[in-house]
Tab-separated table of C-alpha atoms in Angstrom:
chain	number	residue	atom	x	y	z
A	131	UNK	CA	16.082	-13.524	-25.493
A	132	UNK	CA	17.344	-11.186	-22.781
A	133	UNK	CA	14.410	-7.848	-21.641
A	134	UNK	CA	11.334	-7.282	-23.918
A	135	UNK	CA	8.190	-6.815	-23.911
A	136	UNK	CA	4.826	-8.340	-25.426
A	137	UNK	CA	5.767	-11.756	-24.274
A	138	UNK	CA	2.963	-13.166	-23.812
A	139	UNK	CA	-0.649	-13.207	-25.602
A	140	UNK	CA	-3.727	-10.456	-24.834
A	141	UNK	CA	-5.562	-13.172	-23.122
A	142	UNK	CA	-2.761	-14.803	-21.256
A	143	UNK	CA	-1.885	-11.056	-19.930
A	144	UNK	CA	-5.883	-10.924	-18.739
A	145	UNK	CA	-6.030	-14.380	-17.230
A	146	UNK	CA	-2.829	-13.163	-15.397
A	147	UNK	CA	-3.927	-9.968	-14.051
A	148	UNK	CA	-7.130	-10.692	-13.224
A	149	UNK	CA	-8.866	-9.937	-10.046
A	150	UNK	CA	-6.982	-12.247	-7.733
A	151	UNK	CA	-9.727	-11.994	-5.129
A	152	UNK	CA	-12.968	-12.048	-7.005
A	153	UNK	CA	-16.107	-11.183	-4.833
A	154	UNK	CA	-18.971	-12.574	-3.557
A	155	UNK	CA	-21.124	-13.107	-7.012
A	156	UNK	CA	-24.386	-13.335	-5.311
A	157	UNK	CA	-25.567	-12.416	-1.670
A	158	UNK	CA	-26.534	-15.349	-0.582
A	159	UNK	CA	-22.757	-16.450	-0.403
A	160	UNK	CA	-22.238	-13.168	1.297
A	161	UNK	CA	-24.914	-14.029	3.543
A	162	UNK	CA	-23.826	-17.188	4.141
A	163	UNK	CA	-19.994	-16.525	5.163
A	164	UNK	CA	-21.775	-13.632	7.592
A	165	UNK	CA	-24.103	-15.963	9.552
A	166	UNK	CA	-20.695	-18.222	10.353
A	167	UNK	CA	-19.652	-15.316	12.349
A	168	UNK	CA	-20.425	-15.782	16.543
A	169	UNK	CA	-20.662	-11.962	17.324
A	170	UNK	CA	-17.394	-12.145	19.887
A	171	UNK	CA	-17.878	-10.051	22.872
A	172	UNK	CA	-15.102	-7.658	23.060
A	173	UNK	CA	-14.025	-9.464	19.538
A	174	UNK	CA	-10.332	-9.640	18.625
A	175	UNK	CA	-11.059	-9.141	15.091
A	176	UNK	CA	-12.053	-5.152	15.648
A	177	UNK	CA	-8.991	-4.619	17.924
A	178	UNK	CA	-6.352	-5.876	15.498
A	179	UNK	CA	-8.011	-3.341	13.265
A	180	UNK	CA	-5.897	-0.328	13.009
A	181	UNK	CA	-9.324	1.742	12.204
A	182	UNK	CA	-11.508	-0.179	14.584
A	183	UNK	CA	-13.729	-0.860	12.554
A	184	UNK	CA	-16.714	-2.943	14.542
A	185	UNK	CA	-16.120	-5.966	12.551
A	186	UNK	CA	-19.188	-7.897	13.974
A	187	UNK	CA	-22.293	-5.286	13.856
A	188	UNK	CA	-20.810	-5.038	9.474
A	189	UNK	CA	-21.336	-8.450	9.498
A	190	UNK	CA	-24.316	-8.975	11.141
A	191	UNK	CA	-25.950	-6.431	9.293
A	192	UNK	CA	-24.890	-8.198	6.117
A	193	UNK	CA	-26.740	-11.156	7.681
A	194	UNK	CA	-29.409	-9.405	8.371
A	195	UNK	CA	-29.521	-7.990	4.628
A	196	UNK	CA	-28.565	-3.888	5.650
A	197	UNK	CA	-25.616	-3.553	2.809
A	198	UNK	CA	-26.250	-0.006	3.370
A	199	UNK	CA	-25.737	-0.039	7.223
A	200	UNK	CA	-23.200	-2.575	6.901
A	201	UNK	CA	-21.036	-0.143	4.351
A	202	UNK	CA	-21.599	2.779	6.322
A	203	UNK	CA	-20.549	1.064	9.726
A	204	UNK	CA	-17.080	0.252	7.637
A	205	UNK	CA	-16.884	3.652	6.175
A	206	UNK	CA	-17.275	5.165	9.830
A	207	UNK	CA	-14.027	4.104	10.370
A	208	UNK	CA	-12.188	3.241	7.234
A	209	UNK	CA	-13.446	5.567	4.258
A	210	UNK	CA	-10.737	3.915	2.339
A	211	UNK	CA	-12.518	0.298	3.340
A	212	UNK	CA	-12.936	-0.701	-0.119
A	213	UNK	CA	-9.765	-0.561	-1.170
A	214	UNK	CA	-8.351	-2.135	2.422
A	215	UNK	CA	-10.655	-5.270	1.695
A	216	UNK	CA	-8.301	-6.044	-1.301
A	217	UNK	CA	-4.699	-4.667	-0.249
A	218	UNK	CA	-5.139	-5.553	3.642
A	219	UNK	CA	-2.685	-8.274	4.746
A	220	UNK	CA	-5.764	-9.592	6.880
A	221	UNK	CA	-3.845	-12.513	7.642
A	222	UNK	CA	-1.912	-10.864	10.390
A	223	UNK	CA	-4.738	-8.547	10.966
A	224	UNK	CA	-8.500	-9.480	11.517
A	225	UNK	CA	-8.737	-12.333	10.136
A	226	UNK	CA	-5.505	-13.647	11.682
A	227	UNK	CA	-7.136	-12.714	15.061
A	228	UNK	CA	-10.370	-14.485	14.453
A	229	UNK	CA	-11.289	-16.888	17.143
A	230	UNK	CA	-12.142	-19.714	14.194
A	231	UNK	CA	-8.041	-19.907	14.237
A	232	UNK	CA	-7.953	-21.132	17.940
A	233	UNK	CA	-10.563	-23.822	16.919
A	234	UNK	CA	-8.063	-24.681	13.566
A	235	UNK	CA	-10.823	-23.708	11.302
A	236	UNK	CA	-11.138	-20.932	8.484
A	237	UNK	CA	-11.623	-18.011	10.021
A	238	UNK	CA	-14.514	-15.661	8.969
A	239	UNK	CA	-13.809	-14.418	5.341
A	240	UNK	CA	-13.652	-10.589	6.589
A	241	UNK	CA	-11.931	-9.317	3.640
A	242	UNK	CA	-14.193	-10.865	1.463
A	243	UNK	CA	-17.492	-9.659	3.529
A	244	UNK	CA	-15.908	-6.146	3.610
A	245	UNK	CA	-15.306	-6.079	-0.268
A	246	UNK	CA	-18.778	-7.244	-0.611
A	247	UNK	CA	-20.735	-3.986	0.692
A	248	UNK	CA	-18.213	-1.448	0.315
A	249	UNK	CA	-18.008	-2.541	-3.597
A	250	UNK	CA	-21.937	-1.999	-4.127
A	251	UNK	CA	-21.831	1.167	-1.704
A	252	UNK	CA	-19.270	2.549	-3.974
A	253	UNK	CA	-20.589	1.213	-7.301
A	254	UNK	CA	-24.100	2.214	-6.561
A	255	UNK	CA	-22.501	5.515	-5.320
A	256	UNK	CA	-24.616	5.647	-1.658
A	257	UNK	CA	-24.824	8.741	-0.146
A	258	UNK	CA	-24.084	7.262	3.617
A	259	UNK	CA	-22.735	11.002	4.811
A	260	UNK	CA	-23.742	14.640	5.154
A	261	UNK	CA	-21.563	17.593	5.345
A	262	UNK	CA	-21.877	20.349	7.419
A	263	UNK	CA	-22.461	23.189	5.678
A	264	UNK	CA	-18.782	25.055	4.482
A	265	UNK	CA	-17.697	27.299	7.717
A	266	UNK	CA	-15.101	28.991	6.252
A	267	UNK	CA	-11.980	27.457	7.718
A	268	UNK	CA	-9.651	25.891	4.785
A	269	UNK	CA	-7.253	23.599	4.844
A	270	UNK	CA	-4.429	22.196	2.096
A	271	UNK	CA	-3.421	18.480	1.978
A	272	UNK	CA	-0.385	17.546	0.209
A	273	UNK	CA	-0.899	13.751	-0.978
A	274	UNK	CA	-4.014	12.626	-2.591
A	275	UNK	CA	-2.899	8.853	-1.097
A	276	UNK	CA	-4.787	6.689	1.816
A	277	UNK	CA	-3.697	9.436	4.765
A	278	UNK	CA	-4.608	12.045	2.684
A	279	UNK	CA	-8.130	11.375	1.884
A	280	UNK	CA	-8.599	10.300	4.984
A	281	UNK	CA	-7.635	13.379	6.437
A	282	UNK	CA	-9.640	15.177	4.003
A	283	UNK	CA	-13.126	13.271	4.506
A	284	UNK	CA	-12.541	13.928	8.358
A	285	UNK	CA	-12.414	17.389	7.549
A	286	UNK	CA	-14.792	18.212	4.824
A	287	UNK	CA	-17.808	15.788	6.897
A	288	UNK	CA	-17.069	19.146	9.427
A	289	UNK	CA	-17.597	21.783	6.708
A	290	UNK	CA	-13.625	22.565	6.335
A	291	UNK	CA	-12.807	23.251	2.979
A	292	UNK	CA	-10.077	21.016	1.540
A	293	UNK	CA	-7.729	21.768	-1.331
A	294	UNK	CA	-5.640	18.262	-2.260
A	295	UNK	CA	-2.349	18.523	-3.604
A	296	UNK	CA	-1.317	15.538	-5.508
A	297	UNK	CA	2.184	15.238	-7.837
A	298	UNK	CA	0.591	12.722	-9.855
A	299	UNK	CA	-2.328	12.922	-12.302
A	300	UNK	CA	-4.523	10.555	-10.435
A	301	UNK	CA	-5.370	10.254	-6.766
A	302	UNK	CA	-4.784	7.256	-4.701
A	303	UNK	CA	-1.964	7.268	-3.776
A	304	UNK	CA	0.102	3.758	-3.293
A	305	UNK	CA	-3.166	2.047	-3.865
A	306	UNK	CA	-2.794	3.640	-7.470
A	307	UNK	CA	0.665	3.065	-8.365
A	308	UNK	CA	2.211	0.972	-5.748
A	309	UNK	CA	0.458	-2.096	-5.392
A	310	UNK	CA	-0.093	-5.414	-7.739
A	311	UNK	CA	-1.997	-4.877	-10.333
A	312	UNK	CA	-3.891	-8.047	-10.056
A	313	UNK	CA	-4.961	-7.084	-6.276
A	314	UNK	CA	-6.499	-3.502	-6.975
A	315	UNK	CA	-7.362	-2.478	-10.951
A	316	UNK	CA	-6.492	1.277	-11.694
A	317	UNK	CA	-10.896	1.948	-12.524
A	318	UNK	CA	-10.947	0.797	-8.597
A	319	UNK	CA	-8.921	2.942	-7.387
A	320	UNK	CA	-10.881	5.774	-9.735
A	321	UNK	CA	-13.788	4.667	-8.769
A	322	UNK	CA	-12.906	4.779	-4.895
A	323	UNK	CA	-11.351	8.389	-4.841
A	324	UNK	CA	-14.344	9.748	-6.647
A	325	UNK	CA	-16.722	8.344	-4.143
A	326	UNK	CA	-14.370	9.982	-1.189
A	327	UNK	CA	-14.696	13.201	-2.982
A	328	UNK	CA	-18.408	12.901	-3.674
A	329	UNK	CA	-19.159	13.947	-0.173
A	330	UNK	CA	-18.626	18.082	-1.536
A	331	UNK	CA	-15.823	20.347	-0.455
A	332	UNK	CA	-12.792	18.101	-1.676
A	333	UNK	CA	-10.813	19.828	-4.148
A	334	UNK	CA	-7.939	17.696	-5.708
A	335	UNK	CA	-5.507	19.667	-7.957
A	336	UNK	CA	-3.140	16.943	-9.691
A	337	UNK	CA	0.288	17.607	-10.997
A	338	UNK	CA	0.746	20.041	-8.143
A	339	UNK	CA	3.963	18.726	-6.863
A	340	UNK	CA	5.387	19.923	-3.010
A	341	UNK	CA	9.037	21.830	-3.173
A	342	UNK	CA	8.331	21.835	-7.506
A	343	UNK	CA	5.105	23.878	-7.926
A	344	UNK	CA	3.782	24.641	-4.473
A	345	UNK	CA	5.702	25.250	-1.555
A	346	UNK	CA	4.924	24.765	2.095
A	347	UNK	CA	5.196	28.200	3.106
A	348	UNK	CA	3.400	29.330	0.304
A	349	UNK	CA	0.465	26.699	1.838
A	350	UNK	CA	1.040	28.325	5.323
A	351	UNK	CA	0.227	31.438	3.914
A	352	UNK	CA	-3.043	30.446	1.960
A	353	UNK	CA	-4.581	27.924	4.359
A	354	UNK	CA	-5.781	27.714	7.883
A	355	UNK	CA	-3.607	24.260	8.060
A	356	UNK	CA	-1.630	22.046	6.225
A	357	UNK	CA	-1.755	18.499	6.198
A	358	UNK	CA	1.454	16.771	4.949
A	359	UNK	CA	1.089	12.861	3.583
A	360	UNK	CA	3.637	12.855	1.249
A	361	UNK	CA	4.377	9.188	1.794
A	362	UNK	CA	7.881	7.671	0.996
A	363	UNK	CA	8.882	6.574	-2.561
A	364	UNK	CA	12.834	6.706	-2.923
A	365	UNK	CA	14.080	3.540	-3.691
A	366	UNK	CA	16.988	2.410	-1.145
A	367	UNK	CA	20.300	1.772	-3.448
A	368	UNK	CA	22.276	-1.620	-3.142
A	369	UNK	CA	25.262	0.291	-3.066
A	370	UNK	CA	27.306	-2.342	-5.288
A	371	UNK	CA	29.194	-2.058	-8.632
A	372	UNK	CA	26.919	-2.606	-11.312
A	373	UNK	CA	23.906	-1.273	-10.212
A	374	UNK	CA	24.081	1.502	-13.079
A	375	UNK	CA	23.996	-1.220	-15.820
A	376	UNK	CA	20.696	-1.560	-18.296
A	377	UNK	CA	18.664	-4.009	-16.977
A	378	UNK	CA	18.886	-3.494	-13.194
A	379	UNK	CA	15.985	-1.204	-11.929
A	380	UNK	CA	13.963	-0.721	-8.720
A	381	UNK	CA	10.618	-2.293	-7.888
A	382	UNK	CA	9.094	0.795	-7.340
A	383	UNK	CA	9.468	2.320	-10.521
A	384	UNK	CA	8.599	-1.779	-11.898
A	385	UNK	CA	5.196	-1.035	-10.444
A	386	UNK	CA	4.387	2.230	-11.212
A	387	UNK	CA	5.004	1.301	-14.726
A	388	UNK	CA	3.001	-1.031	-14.657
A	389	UNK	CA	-0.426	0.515	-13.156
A	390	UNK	CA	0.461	3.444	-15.891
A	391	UNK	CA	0.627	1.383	-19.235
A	392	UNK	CA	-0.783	-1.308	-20.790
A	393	UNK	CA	1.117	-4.587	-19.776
A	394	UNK	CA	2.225	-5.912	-22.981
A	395	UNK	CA	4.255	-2.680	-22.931
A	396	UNK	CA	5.804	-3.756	-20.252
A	397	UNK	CA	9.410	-5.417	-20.584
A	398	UNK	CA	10.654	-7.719	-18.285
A	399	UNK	CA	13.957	-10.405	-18.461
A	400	UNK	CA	14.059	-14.272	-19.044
A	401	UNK	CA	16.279	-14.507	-15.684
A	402	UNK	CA	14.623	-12.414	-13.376
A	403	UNK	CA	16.756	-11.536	-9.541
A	404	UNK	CA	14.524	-9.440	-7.457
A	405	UNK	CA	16.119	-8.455	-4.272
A	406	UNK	CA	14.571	-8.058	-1.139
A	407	UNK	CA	11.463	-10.355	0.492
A	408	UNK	CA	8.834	-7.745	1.475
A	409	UNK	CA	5.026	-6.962	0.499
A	410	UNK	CA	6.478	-4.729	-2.537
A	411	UNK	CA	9.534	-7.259	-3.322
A	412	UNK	CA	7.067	-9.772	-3.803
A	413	UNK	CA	4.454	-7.403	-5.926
A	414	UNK	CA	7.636	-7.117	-8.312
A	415	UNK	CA	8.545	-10.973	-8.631
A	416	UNK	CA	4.904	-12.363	-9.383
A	417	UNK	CA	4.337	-9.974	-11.527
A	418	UNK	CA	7.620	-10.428	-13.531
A	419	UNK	CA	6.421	-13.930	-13.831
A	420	UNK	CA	2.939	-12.927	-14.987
A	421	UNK	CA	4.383	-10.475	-17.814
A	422	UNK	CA	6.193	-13.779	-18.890
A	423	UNK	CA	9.566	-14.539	-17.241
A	424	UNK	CA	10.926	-17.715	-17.377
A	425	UNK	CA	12.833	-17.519	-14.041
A	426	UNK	CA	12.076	-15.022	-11.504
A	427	UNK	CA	14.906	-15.591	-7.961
A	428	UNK	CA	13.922	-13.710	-5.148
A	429	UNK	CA	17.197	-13.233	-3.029
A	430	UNK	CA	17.044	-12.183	0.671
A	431	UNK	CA	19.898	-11.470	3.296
A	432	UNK	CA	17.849	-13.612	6.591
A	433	UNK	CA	16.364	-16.732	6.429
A	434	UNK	CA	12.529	-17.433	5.653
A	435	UNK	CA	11.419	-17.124	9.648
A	436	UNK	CA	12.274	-13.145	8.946
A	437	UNK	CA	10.438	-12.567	6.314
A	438	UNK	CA	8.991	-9.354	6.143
A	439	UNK	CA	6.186	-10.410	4.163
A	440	UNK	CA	3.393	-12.438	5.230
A	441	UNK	CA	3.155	-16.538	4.363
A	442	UNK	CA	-0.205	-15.496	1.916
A	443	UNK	CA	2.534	-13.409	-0.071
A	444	UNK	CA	5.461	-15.808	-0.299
A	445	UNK	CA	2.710	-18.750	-0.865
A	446	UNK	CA	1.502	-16.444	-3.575
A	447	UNK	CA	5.286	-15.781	-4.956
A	448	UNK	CA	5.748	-20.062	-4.883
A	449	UNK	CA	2.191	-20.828	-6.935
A	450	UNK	CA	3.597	-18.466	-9.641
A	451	UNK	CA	6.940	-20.368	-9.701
A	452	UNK	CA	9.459	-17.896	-8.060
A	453	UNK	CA	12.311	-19.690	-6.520
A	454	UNK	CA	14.103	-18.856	-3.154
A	455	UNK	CA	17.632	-18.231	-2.085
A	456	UNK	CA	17.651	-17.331	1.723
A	457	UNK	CA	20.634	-16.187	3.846
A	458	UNK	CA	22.355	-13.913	0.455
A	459	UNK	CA	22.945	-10.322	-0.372
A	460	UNK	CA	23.941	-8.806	-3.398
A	461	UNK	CA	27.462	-8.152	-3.963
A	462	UNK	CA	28.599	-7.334	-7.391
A	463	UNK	CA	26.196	-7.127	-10.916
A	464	UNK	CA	28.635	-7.799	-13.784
A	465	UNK	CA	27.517	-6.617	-16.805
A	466	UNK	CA	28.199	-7.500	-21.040
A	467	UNK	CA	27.909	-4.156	-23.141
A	468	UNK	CA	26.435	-2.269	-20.646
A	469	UNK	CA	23.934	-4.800	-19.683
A	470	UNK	CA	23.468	-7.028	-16.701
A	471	UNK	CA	24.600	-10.149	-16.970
A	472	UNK	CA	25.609	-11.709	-13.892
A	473	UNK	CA	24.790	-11.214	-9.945
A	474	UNK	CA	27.513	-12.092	-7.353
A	475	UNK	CA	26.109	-12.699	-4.520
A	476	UNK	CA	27.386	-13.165	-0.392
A	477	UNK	CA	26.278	-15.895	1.403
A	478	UNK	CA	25.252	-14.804	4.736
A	479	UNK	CA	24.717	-15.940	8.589
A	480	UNK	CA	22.530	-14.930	11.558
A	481	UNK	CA	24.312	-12.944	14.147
A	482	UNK	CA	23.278	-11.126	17.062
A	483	UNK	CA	19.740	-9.610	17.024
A	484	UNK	CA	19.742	-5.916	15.734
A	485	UNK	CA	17.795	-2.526	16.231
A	486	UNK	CA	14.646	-4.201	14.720
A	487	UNK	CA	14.933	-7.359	17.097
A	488	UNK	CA	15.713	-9.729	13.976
A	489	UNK	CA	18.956	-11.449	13.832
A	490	UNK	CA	21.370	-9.123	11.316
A	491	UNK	CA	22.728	-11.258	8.659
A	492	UNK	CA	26.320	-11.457	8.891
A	493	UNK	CA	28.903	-11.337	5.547
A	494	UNK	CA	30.774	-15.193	5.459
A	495	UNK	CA	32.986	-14.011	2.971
A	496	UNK	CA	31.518	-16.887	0.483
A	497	UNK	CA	29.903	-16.277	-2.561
A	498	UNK	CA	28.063	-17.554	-5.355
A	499	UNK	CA	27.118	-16.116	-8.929
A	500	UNK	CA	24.032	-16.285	-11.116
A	501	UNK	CA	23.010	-15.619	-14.819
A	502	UNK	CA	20.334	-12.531	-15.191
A	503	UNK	CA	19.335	-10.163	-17.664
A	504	UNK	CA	17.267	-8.130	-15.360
A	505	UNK	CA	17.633	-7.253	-11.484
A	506	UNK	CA	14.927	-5.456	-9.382
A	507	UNK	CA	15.892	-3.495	-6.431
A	508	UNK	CA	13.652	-4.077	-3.977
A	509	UNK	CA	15.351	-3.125	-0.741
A	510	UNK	CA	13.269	-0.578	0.676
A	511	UNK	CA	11.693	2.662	0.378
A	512	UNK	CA	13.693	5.706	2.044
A	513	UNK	CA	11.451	9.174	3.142
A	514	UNK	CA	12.189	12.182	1.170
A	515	UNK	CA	14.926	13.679	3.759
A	516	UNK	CA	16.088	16.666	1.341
A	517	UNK	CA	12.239	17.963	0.767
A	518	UNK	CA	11.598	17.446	4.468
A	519	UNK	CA	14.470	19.203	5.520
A	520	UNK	CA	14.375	22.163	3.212
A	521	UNK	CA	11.183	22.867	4.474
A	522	UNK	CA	13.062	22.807	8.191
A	523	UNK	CA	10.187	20.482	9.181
A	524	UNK	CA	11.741	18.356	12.368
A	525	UNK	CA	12.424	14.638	11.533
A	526	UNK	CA	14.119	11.254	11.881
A	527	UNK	CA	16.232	10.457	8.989
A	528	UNK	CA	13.548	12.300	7.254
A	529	UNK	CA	10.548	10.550	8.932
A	530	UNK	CA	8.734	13.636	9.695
A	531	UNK	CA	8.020	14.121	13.819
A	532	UNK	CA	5.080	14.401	15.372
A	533	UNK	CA	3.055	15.329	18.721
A	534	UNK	CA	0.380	13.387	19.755
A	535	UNK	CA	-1.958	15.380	17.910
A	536	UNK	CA	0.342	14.931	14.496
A	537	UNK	CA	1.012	18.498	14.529
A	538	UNK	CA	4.896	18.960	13.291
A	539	UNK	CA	7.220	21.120	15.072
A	540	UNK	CA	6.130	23.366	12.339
A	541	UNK	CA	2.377	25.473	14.058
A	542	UNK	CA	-0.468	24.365	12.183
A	543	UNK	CA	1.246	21.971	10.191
A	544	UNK	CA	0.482	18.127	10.568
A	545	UNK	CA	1.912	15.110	8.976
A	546	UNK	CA	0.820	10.944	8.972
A	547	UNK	CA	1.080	7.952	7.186
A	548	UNK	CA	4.129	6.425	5.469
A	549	UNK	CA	5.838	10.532	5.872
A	550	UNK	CA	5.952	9.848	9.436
A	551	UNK	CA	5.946	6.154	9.982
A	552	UNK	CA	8.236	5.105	7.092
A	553	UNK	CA	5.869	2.382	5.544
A	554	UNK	CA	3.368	0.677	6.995
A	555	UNK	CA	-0.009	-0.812	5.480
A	556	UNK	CA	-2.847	1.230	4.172
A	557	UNK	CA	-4.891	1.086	6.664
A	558	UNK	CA	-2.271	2.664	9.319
A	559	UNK	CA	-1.820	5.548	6.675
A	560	UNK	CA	-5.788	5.894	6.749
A	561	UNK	CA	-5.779	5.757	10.721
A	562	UNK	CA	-3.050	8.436	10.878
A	563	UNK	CA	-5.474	10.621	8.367
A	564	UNK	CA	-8.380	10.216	10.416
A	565	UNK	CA	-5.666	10.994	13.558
A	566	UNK	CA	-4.497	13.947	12.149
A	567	UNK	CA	-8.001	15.506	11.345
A	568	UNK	CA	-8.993	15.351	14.547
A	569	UNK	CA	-5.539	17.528	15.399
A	570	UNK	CA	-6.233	19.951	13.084
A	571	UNK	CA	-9.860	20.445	14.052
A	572	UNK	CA	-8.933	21.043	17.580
A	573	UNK	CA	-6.505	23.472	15.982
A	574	UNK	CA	-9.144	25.623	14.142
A	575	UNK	CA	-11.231	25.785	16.956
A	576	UNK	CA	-8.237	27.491	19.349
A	577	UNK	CA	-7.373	29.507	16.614
């Protein structure tokens, strides 16, 4: 049958990519899951938080029935916390530190709890905040994503005018366009931005693309500061012949086609090979198999114990029928009238630990073939070097550089999140907002 689309039914396509996590439906489960919690002194659970957010006083006051304290304490320290509740690999977060794990029980549903007040905050559209009257000061942010709403709450709760600058035509950033669809619906993600912005003196301007339609110096020029969370999004190449052949594309631009049309639109192969094992690798092989693939492979260069997703991901990947083939890399994609037919693949070995600590994967010289139609690159994201550069902004293999007050090398320019970082969770890129707002209003004040 080879790629197409409209495999499967309207109703098989729902059922597929339906809310994964569904919520609480009434409060007393809500309130029921919250009394379980003990309250830790000192608790674990708020310290493997990258926001800190005081994990026990939200739940007690969910207990207690304050949904509106309980979302505000969240929103305190994770505006975004909505959105984190559903996209949050709690597992190796709070929930993963929850003392219930010592005792080999379930550990406190945190995610859940979270999701349960932020969602009616947001729905019922609270007003938790005030802002400080407007004092004058403005300041640009480039990247209407996680760090860059963060950043420009921080701000505008201080009466700093914010102008957003987002390339795309809605904000949100990865939470948008580069996650699963069935973990975080595009009317969420709406529906979360427009609550950040509610707070008053937020403009976003979409389509407004950096080093395209707006420059950096012309922001320099215009603003009192610049915030830069551009994020990465350039899809690392495999580097092998074959890769230009019909059929073979990378999981980024998988995804973002997804969250953009409707899914029967979508086309996707019979024999699926998605390369690479992390958060977004897995995103692209589940969801293959939910737009209808009969065989999705995910192929990785280490064994399973290097992973660089979590278990809750790869258990996900094996209920949805993906198979596994550990220890290979992709070597050759041979291709039948321009379209990909075949992947060669390496069989690899463990060597010596490398930069990361992990064991690199060593070339055996063996190899092995399979039958596809379609291959996903799914390798890794790369920062935008060339755009970073340009703008003669200091950087790591275009991972922007920072001070400890995110300011670049660049005076009253500061940068965070995935830009400086090269990919971490949401919740880092909302911490590194929150970071850099602080920076910039120590800035104003000296200047």
């Amino acid at each position: 049958m080879g790629i197409k689309n409209n495999r499967l039914s309207t109703e098989e396509l729902v059922a597929n990519f339906s809310d994964i996590h569904p919520p609480f439906e009434h409060a007393e489960g809500a309130i029921l899951e919250a009394n379980r919690c003990i309250n830790c002194y000192d608790a674990p659970c708020t310290k493997s938080c990258p926001t800190s957010i005081d994990v026990p006083l939200f739940i007690k006051q969910i207990s207690s029935g304050n949904i509106k304290g309980s979302a505000r304490t969240i929103f305190t320290s994770n505006i975004m916390g909505g959105g984190c509740s559903k996209v949050c690999p709690v597992e190796k977060l709070c929930e993963g530190a929850c003392v219930y794990n010592l005792r080999e029980e379930e550990p406190i549903s945190i995610a859940k709890l979270q999701r349960y007040s932020t969602g009616i905050a947001i729905h019922e559209k609270w007003k938790l905040f005030e802002r400080k009257p407007s004092n004058g000061k403005k300041v640009a942010v480039v990247g209407a994503g996680p760090a860059g709403l963060a950043c420009a709450h921080a701000l505008s709760l201080q009466g700093i005018d914010v102008t957003v600058f987002e390339k795309e035509e809605k904000g949100g950033g990865l939470m948008t366009y580069g996650v699963a669809a069935y973990k975080v619906t595009p009317e969420s993600c709406k529906e979360e931005v427009d609550y950040i912005t509610s707070i008053g003196g937020i403009d976003i301007q979409y389509k407004k693309e950096l080093g395209k339609d707006i420059s950096l110096a012309e922001l320099q020029k215009k603003y009192d500061a610049v915030f830069l969370g551009i994020g990465v999004g350039i899809a690392r190449e495999l580097s092998i012949p074959g890769e230009e052949l019909e059929g073979v594309e990378d999981a980024i631009s998988f995804i973002y086609n997804l969250r953009t049309n409707d899914y029967a639109k979508i086309s996707v192969g019979d024999k699926v090979a998605v390369i690479g094992m992390g958060m977004t690798a897995i995103d692209a092989a589940t969801q293959s198999k939910r737009l209808g693939a009969k065989e999705v492979t995910m192929i990785y260069r280490r064994t399973e114990n290097e992973k660089p997703c979590t278990d809750v991901e790869l258990d996900l990947a094996k209920l949805d029928g993906c198979s596994f083939i550990w220890l290979a890399a992709p070597k050759e994609i041979i291709g039948e009238n321009g379209k990909a037919k075949k992947l060669v693949c390496t069989k690899m070995k463990l060597g010596e630990p490398d930069a990361s600590g992990r064991r690199a994967p060593v070339d055996t010289g063996e190899t092995f073939t399979i039958e596809v139609d379609m291959v996903i690159k799914a390798a890794g994201q790369i920062p935008f070097e060339e755009l970073v550069a340009k703008a003669d902004i200091k950087n790591n293999s275009g991972k922007i550089s920072i001070n400890n007050k995110a300011e670049t090398n660049l005076k009253g320019v500061f940068a965070g999140g995935d830009a400086v970082n090269g990919g971490k969770e949401v919740v880092d890129a909302v911490q590194a907002g929150k970071d850099a707002a602080k920076g910039i209003l120590e800035f104003l004040k000296a200047h």
